Coordinates of C-alpha atoms and ligand atoms in Angstrom, one line a residue:
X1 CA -4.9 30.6 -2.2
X2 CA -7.3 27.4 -3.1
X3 CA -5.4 24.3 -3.9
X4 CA -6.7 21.4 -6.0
X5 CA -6.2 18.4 -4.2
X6 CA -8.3 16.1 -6.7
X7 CA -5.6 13.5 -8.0
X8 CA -5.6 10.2 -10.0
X9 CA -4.1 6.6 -10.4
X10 CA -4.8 5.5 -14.1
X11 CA -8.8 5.9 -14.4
X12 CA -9.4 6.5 -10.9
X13 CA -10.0 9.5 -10.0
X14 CA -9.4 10.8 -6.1
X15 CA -11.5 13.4 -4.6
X16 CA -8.4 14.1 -2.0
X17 CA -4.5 12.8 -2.5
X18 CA -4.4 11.1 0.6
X19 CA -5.0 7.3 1.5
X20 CA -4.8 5.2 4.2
X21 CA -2.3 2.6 4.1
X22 CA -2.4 -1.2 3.9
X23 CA -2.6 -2.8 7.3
X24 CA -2.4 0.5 9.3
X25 CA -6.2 0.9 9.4
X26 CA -7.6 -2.2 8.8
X27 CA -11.0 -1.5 6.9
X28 CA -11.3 2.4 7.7
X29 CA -14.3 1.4 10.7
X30 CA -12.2 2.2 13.5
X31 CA -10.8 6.0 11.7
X32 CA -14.6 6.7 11.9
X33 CA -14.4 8.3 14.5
X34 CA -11.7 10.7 13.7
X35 CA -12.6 11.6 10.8
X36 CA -15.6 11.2 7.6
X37 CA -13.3 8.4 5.5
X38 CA -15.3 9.2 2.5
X39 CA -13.8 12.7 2.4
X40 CA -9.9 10.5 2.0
X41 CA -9.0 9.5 -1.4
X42 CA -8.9 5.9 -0.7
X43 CA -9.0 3.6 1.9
X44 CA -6.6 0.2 1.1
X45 CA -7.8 -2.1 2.6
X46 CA -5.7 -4.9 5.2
X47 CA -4.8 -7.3 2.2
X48 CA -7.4 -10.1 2.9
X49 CA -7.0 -13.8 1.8
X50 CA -9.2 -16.6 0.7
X51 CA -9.2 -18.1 4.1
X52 CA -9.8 -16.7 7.8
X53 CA -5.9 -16.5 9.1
X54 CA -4.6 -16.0 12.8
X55 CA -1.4 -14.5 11.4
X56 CA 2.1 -14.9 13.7
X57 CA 2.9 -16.0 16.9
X58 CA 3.3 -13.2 19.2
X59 CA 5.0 -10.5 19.7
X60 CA 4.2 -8.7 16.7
X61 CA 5.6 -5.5 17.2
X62 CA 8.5 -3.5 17.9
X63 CA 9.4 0.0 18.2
X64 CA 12.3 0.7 16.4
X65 CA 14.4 4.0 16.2
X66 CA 12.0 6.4 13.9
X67 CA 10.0 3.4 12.7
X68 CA 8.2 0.1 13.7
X69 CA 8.9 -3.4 12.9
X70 CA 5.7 -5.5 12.6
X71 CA 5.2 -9.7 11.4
X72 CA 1.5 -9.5 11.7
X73 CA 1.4 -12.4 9.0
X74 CA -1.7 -11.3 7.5
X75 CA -4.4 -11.7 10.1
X76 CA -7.7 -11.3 8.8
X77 CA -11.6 -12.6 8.2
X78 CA -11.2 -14.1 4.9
X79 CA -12.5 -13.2 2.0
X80 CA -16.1 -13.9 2.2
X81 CA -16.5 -12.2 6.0
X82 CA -14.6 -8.9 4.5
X83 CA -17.3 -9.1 1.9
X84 CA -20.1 -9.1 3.8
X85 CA -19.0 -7.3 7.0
X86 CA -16.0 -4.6 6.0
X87 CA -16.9 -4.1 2.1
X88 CA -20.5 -3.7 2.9
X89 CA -19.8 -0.7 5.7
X90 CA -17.2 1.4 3.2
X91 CA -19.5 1.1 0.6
X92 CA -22.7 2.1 2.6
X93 CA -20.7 5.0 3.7
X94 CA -19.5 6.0 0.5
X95 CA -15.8 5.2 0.8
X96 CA -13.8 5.1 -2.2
X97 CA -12.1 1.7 -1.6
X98 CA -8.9 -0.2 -2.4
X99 CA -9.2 -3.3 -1.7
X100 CA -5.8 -5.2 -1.1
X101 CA -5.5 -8.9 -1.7
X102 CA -2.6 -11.8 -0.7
X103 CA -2.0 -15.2 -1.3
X104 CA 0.3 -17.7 -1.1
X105 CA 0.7 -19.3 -4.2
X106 CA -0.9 -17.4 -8.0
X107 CA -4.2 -19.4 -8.2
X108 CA -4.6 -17.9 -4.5
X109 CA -4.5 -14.5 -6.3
X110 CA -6.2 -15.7 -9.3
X111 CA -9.1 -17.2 -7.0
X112 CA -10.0 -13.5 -4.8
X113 CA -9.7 -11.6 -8.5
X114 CA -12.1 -13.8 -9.5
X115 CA -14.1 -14.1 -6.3
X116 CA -14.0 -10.3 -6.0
X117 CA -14.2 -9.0 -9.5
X118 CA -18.7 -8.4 -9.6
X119 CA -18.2 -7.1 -6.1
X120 CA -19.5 -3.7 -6.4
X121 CA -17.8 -1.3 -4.1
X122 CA -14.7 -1.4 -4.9
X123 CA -12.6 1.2 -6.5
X124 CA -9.4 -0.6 -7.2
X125 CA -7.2 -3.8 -6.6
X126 CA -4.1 -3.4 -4.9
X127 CA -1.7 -7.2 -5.1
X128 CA 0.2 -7.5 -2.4
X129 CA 2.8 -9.4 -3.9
X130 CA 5.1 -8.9 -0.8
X131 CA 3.9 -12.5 0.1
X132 CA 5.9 -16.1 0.4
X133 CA 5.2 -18.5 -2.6
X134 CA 4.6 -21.8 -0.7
X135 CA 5.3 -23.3 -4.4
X136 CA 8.8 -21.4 -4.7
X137 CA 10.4 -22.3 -1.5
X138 CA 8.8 -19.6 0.6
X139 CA 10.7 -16.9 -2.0
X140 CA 8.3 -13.6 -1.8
X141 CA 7.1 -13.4 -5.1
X142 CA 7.5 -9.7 -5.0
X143 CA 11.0 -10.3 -5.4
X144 CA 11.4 -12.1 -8.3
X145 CA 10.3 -10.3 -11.6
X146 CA 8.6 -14.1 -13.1
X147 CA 7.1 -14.5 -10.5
X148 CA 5.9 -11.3 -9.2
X149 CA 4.5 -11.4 -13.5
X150 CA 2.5 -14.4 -13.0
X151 CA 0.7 -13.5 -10.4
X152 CA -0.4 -10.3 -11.8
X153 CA -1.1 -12.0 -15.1
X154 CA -3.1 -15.0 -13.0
X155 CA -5.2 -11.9 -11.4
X156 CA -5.3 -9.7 -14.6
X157 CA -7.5 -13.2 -16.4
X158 CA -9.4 -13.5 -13.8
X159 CA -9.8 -9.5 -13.1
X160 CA -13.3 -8.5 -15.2
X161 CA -14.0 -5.3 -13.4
X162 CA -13.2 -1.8 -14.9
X163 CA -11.5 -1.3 -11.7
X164 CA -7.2 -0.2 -11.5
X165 CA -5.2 -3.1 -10.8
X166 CA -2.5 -2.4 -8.5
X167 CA 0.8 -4.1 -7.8
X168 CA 2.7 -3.2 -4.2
X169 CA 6.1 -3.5 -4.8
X170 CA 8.8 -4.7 -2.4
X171 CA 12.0 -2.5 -1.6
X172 CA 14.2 -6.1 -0.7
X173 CA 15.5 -6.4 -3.9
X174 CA 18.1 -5.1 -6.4
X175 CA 16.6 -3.6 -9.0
X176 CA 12.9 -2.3 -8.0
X177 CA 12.7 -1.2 -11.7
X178 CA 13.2 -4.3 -13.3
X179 CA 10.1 -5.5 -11.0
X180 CA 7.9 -2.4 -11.8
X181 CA 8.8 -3.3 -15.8
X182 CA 7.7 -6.9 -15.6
X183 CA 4.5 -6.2 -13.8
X184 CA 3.6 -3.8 -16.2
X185 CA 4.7 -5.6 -19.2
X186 CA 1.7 -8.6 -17.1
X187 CA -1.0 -5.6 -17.1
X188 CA -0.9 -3.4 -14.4
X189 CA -2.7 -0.1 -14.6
X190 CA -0.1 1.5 -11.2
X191 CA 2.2 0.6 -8.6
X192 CA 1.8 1.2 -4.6
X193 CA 5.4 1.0 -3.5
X194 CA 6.9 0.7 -1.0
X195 CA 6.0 -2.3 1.3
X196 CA 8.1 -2.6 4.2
X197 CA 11.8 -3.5 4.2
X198 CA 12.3 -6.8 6.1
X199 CA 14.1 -6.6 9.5
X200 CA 15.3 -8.3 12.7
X201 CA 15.4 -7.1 16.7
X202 CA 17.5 -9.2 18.9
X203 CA 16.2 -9.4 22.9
X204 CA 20.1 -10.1 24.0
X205 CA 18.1 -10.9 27.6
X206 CA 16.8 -14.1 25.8
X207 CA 19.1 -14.1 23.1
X208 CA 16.6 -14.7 20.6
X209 CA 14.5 -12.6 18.2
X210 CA 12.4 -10.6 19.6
X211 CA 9.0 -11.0 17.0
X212 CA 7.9 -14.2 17.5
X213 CA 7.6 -14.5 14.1
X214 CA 11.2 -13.7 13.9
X215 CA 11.8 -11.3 11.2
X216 CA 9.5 -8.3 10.4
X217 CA 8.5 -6.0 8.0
X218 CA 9.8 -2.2 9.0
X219 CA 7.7 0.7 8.6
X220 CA 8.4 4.7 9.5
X221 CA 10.6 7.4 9.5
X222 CA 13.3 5.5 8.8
X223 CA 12.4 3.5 5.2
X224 CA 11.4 7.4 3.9
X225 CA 14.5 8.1 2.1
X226 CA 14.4 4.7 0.8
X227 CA 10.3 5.2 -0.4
X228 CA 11.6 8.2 -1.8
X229 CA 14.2 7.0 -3.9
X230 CA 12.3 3.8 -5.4
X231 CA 9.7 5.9 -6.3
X232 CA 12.0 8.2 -8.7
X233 CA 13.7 5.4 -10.1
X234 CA 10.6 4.0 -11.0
X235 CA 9.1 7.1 -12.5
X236 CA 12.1 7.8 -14.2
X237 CA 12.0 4.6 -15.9
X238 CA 8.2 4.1 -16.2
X239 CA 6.7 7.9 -16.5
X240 CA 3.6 6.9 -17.4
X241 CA 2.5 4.7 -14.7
X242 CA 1.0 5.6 -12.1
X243 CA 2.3 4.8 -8.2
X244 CA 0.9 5.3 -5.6
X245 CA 4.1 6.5 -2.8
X246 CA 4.6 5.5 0.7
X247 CA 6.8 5.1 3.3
X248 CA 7.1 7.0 6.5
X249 CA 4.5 9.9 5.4
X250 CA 4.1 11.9 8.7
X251 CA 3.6 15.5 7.1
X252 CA 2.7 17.4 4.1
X253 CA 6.1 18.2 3.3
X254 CA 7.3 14.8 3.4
X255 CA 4.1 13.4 0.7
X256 CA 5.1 16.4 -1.1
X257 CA 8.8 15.1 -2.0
X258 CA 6.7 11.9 -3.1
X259 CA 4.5 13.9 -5.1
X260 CA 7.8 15.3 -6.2
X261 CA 9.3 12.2 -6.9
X262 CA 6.7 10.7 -9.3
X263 CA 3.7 9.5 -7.2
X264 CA 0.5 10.5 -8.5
X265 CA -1.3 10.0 -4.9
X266 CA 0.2 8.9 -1.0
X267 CA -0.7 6.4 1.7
X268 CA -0.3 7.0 5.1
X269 CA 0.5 4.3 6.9
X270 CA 2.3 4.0 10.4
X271 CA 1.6 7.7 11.5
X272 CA -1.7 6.2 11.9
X273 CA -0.9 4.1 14.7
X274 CA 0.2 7.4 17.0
X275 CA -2.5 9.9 15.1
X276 CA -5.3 9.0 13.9
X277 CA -6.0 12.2 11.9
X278 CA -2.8 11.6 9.8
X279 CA -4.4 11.2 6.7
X280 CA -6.3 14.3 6.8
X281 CA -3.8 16.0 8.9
X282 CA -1.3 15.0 6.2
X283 CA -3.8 16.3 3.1
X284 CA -4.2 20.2 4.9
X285 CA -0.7 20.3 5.4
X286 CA 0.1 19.6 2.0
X287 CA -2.3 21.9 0.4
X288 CA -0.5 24.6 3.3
X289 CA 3.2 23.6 1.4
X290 CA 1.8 23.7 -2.3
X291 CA -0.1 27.0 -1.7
X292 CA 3.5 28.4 0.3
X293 CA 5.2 28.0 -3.3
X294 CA 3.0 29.2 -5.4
X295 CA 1.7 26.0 -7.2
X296 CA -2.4 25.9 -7.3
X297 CA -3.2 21.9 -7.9
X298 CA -1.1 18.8 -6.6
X299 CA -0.5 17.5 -10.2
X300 CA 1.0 20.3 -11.0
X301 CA 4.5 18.8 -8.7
X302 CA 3.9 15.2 -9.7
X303 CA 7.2 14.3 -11.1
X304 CA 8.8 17.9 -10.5
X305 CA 12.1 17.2 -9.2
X306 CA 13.1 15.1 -12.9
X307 CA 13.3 18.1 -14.5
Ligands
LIG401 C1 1.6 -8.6 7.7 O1 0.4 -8.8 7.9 O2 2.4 -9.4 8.3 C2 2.1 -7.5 6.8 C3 2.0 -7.9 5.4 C4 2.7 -7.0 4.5 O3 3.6 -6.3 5.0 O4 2.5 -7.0 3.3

């Protein structure tokens, strides 16, 4: 039996329902050689800031059980060297791209919408709002609903691009809904959720935290159930706007309970790190699953288990 993988988020269409996820393959060069990118339905790019940053002190990583903890502290080129170095190769090679921005204060935001708005190559905007706001006492803006709105407002001005604009929402809060409602009440067309939940390892040989950057974003296995449930909550309240799910995606089955759940399309994210392949292991396997139960096209589930 043929399944129809095509999928969408708002007005973008995806050829496959599989993405990568931000920060787990930087700008798709190095999955080159696994894989043709431009047959995934997106890849999301690291979120990229104005400015060339050398991210945390090290370590940066640590293996937790089924999951990782990671305080990379956005590393990356900058915006003008992701231009002209990663933007330039997706779009040469014919990658539908999602590019993901940060900053640390709105006019940051505002200033890469702006900067990147009559870029051509790029398929969608996903705001990492999962940032501290230097003007807010380090709060991440992605946890309070004004301020997770203003940015999102700041970027929707500045935004003049047909393109989806995506907000990535943080699972360290209350109410996840209340968030999704007040960035879409600023203009978003869809929401990536979830970002990673913030975490701690002790070394008790040192006594100290293990990341040098202390605390760290955790990623895996283990945050599934939690992806899961954020995601039905949110389509439950919102059923019209579009996520995009993630959260410890290793296999068909488990995109399909996102798919279930509400999402419209999945990222794969730390499943990368071990296998490569993931993204299009993860898009076979979950044609295998939807064609075992009868159902011929992936939006035919989206949302299934709110009935
Ligand atoms: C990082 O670069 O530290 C990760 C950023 C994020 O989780 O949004």
């Amino acid at each position: 039996m043929s399944v129809d993988l095509s999928t969408s988020l708002g007005s973008l269409h995806l050829k496959a329902p599989t993405l990568t996820a931000s920060g787990c393959a930087a700008a798709g060069r190095e999955l080159a050689q696994f894989g043709d990118v431009a047959t995934l339905g997106a890849v999301v790019t690291k979120s990229i800031m104005l400015q060339p940053r050398s991210g945390r002190a090290t370590p940066r990583m640590a293996e937790t059980p089924s999951g990782m903890l990671n305080s990379i502290g956005l590393q990356g080129p900058g915006v003008e060297a992701f231009i002209e170095k990663d933007l330039s190769w997706l779009s040469q090679n014919g990658v539908t791209t999602v590019v993901s921005i940060a900053g640390e204060t709105t006019a940051e935001f505002a200033e890469l919408a702006a900067r990147l708005s009559n870029v051509p190559g790029i398929a969608a905007l996903e705001v990492n709002i999962s940032c501290p706001n230097v003007e807010s006492r380090g709060q991440v803006f992605a946890c309070d609903p004004y301020a997770a709105a203003d940015v999102i407002a700041a970027v929707r001005r500045e935004w003049t691009s047909d393109a989806p604009v995506l907000a990535k929402l943080s699972p360290d809060v209350t109410d996840i809904v209340s968030i999704a409602h007040s960035v879409r009440e600023a203009g978003v067309d869809g929401v990536s959720m979830i970002n990673t939940l913030l975490g701690m390892v002790i070394d008790v040989d040192r006594m100290k935290p293990l990341l040098g950057g202390r605390t760290g974003g955790l990623s895996g296995p283990a945050i599934r159930p939690v992806a899961v449930r954020a995601v039905y909550q949110v389509h439950a309240a919102l059923p019209d706007l579009p996520i995009l799910g993630m959260g410890g995606i290793r296999t068909g089955h488990d995109a399909l309970e996102f798919f279930a759940a509400g999402a419209s399309a999945v990222s794969i994210g730390t499943v990368v790190f071990g296998d490569p392949r993931a993204p299009w292991r993860v898009a076979e396997e979950l044609s295998s699953e939807l064609a075992s139960r009868g159902y011929s096209a992936v939006r035919d589930v989206i949302g299934l288990a709110h009935r």
